[in-house]
C-alpha cells in the first residue's frame, strides 16, 4: 500500500487517484511527518491547515 499526500491539501490518501478531501489528482510520495485529525471542527491544527475532513495529513510536502 502506497500512501500519497495530496499536493493541494496534504491529505494522505491510500490507493486512490482522487483526493478524498479536496478532489485533486495531484499527489506526491515526498511528504514528511503527519497529523491525525479526528474532529476538524474542534481542532486548532485543522483550522490552521484548512482541514475539513477527518483523516491523516502530511505536515510537509515537496
Ligand atoms: Zn487534497
GROMACS .gro file of N, CA and C and ligand atoms in nm:
model
  187
    1UNK      N    1   0.085  -0.120   0.000
    1UNK     CA    2   0.000   0.000   0.000
    1UNK      C    3   0.088   0.125   0.000
    2UNK      N    4   0.064   0.212  -0.094
    2UNK     CA    5   0.140   0.336  -0.102
    2UNK      C    6   0.056   0.451  -0.048
    3UNK      N    7   0.117   0.528   0.039
    3UNK     CA    8   0.046   0.644   0.090
    3UNK      C    9   0.098   0.768   0.021
    4UNK      N   10   0.008   0.837  -0.043
    4UNK     CA   11   0.044   0.957  -0.118
    4UNK      C   12  -0.023   1.078  -0.057
    5UNK      N   13   0.055   1.186  -0.047
    5UNK     CA   14  -0.002   1.309   0.007
    5UNK      C   15  -0.051   1.397  -0.106
    6UNK      N   16  -0.168   1.453  -0.088
    6UNK     CA   17  -0.224   1.547  -0.185
    6UNK      C   18  -0.141   1.675  -0.185
    7UNK      N   19  -0.104   1.721  -0.304
    7UNK     CA   20  -0.022   1.842  -0.312
    7UNK      C   21  -0.099   1.966  -0.271
    8UNK      N   22  -0.228   1.964  -0.288
    8UNK     CA   23  -0.310   2.081  -0.256
    8UNK      C   24  -0.343   2.093  -0.108
    9UNK      N   25  -0.397   1.986  -0.050
    9UNK     CA   26  -0.446   1.997   0.088
    9UNK      C   27  -0.368   1.912   0.186
   10UNK      N   28  -0.273   1.831   0.136
   10UNK     CA   29  -0.187   1.747   0.221
   10UNK      C   30  -0.257   1.626   0.282
   11UNK      N   31  -0.376   1.601   0.241
   11UNK     CA   32  -0.446   1.482   0.288
   11UNK      C   33  -0.371   1.359   0.239
   12UNK      N   34  -0.351   1.262   0.329
   12UNK     CA   35  -0.280   1.141   0.291
   12UNK      C   36  -0.380   1.036   0.245
   13UNK      N   37  -0.366   1.002   0.119
   13UNK     CA   38  -0.457   0.908   0.056
   13UNK      C   39  -0.386   0.776   0.033
   14UNK      N   40  -0.458   0.667   0.049
   14UNK     CA   41  -0.402   0.536   0.021
   14UNK      C   42  -0.478   0.474  -0.095
   15UNK      N   43  -0.400   0.431  -0.194
   15UNK     CA   44  -0.458   0.360  -0.309
   15UNK      C   45  -0.577   0.430  -0.372
   16UNK      N   46  -0.557   0.553  -0.412
   16UNK     CA   47  -0.664   0.624  -0.482
   16UNK      C   48  -0.603   0.722  -0.580
   17UNK      N   49  -0.678   0.763  -0.678
   17UNK     CA   50  -0.625   0.861  -0.773
   17UNK      C   51  -0.691   0.996  -0.753
   18UNK      N   52  -0.791   1.000  -0.667
   18UNK     CA   53  -0.859   1.126  -0.638
   18UNK      C   54  -0.854   1.152  -0.487
   19UNK      N   55  -0.813   1.272  -0.451
   19UNK     CA   56  -0.804   1.307  -0.309
   19UNK      C   57  -0.942   1.306  -0.244
   20UNK      N   58  -0.950   1.237  -0.130
   20UNK     CA   59  -1.080   1.228  -0.062
   20UNK      C   60  -1.120   1.358   0.006
   21UNK      N   61  -1.022   1.445   0.028
   21UNK     CA   62  -1.053   1.571   0.095
   21UNK      C   63  -1.092   1.681  -0.004
   22UNK      N   64  -1.014   1.698  -0.111
   22UNK     CA   65  -1.038   1.812  -0.199
   22UNK      C   66  -1.065   1.774  -0.345
   23UNK      N   67  -1.052   1.646  -0.379
   23UNK     CA   68  -1.083   1.604  -0.515
   23UNK      C   69  -0.970   1.623  -0.615
   24UNK      N   70  -0.855   1.670  -0.567
   24UNK     CA   71  -0.741   1.689  -0.656
   24UNK      C   72  -0.681   1.555  -0.698
   25UNK      N   73  -0.612   1.554  -0.811
   25UNK     CA   74  -0.548   1.429  -0.852
   25UNK      C   75  -0.396   1.444  -0.855
   26UNK      N   76  -0.346   1.549  -0.789
   26UNK     CA   77  -0.201   1.568  -0.781
   26UNK      C   78  -0.148   1.521  -0.648
   27UNK      N   79  -0.064   1.418  -0.654
   27UNK     CA   80  -0.010   1.360  -0.531
   27UNK      C   81   0.142   1.359  -0.534
   28UNK      N   82   0.199   1.345  -0.416
   28UNK     CA   83   0.343   1.328  -0.408
   28UNK      C   84   0.378   1.221  -0.305
   29UNK      N   85   0.486   1.148  -0.336
   29UNK     CA   86   0.537   1.049  -0.239
   29UNK      C   87   0.629   1.117  -0.139
   30UNK      N   88   0.672   1.239  -0.174
   30UNK     CA   89   0.767   1.311  -0.090
   30UNK      C   90   0.696   1.393   0.015
   31UNK      N   91   0.657   1.326   0.123
   31UNK     CA   92   0.594   1.400   0.231
   31UNK      C   93   0.657   1.357   0.364
   32UNK      N   94   0.650   1.446   0.462
   32UNK     CA   95   0.719   1.424   0.588
   32UNK      C   96   0.629   1.456   0.706
   33UNK      N   97   0.627   1.365   0.801
   33UNK     CA   98   0.550   1.386   0.922
   33UNK      C   99   0.402   1.390   0.893
   34UNK      N  100   0.322   1.365   0.994
   34UNK     CA  101   0.179   1.378   0.970
   34UNK      C  102   0.104   1.403   1.099
   35UNK      N  103  -0.015   1.456   1.086
   35UNK     CA  104  -0.104   1.472   1.200
   35UNK      C  105  -0.231   1.394   1.168
   36UNK      N  106  -0.292   1.340   1.273
   36UNK     CA  107  -0.420   1.274   1.253
   36UNK      C  108  -0.528   1.363   1.310
   37UNK      N  109  -0.620   1.401   1.226
   37UNK     CA  110  -0.730   1.488   1.267
   37UNK      C  111  -0.855   1.402   1.285
   38UNK      N  112  -0.904   1.400   1.406
   38UNK     CA  113  -1.023   1.319   1.434
   38UNK      C  114  -1.150   1.403   1.422
   39UNK      N  115  -1.139   1.526   1.471
   39UNK     CA  116  -1.255   1.614   1.469
   39UNK      C  117  -1.216   1.753   1.421
   40UNK      N  118  -1.223   1.774   1.291
   40UNK     CA  119  -1.177   1.902   1.232
   40UNK      C  120  -1.247   2.024   1.292
   41UNK      N  121  -1.372   2.006   1.333
   41UNK     CA  122  -1.449   2.118   1.390
   41UNK      C  123  -1.385   2.172   1.517
   42UNK      N  124  -1.327   2.081   1.595
   42UNK     CA  125  -1.274   2.119   1.726
   42UNK      C  126  -1.124   2.134   1.729
   43UNK      N  127  -1.058   2.104   1.618
   43UNK     CA  128  -0.912   2.105   1.617
   43UNK      C  129  -0.854   2.237   1.569
   44UNK      N  130  -0.767   2.296   1.651
   44UNK     CA  131  -0.700   2.420   1.613
   44UNK      C  132  -0.607   2.396   1.495
   45UNK      N  133  -0.540   2.280   1.498
   45UNK     CA  134  -0.448   2.247   1.388
   45UNK      C  135  -0.525   2.237   1.258
   46UNK      N  136  -0.639   2.173   1.264
   46UNK     CA  137  -0.722   2.157   1.144
   46UNK      C  138  -0.761   2.294   1.088
   47UNK      N  139  -0.795   2.386   1.176
   47UNK     CA  140  -0.833   2.520   1.131
   47UNK      C  141  -0.716   2.590   1.063
   48UNK      N  142  -0.599   2.577   1.126
   48UNK     CA  143  -0.479   2.639   1.070
   48UNK      C  144  -0.447   2.584   0.932
   49UNK      N  145  -0.463   2.455   0.917
   49UNK     CA  146  -0.425   2.390   0.792
   49UNK      C  147  -0.538   2.389   0.689
   50UNK      N  148  -0.654   2.436   0.731
   50UNK     CA  149  -0.767   2.438   0.639
   50UNK      C  150  -0.827   2.301   0.613
   51UNK      N  151  -0.821   2.218   0.716
   51UNK     CA  152  -0.870   2.081   0.703
   51UNK      C  153  -1.018   2.071   0.737
   52UNK      N  154  -1.093   2.001   0.653
   52UNK     CA  155  -1.237   1.993   0.674
   52UNK      C  156  -1.288   1.852   0.698
   53UNK      N  157  -1.206   1.753   0.669
   53UNK     CA  158  -1.249   1.615   0.691
   53UNK      C  159  -1.151   1.545   0.785
   54UNK      N  160  -1.200   1.449   0.864
   54UNK     CA  161  -1.109   1.374   0.950
   54UNK      C  162  -1.014   1.290   0.866
   55UNK      N  163  -0.896   1.266   0.918
   55UNK     CA  164  -0.801   1.183   0.845
   55UNK      C  165  -0.658   1.218   0.879
   56UNK      N  166  -0.568   1.171   0.795
   56UNK     CA  167  -0.425   1.187   0.817
   56UNK      C  168  -0.373   1.292   0.719
   57UNK      N  169  -0.298   1.387   0.773
   57UNK     CA  170  -0.247   1.495   0.689
   57UNK      C  171  -0.097   1.512   0.705
   58UNK      N  172  -0.027   1.527   0.594
   58UNK     CA  173   0.117   1.548   0.597
   58UNK      C  174   0.148   1.687   0.652
   59UNK      N  175   0.258   1.699   0.725
   59UNK     CA  176   0.299   1.830   0.775
   59UNK      C  177   0.375   1.906   0.666
   60UNK      N  178   0.446   1.831   0.583
   60UNK     CA  179   0.521   1.896   0.476
   60UNK      C  180   0.517   1.811   0.350
   61UNK      N  181   0.493   1.873   0.239
   61UNK     CA  182   0.504   1.801   0.112
   61UNK      C  183   0.601   1.874   0.021
   62UNK      N  184   0.676   1.797  -0.058
   62UNK     CA  185   0.771   1.858  -0.151
   62UNK      C  186   0.721   1.851  -0.294
   63LIG    ZN1  187  -0.644   1.714  -0.143
   0.00000   0.00000   0.00000
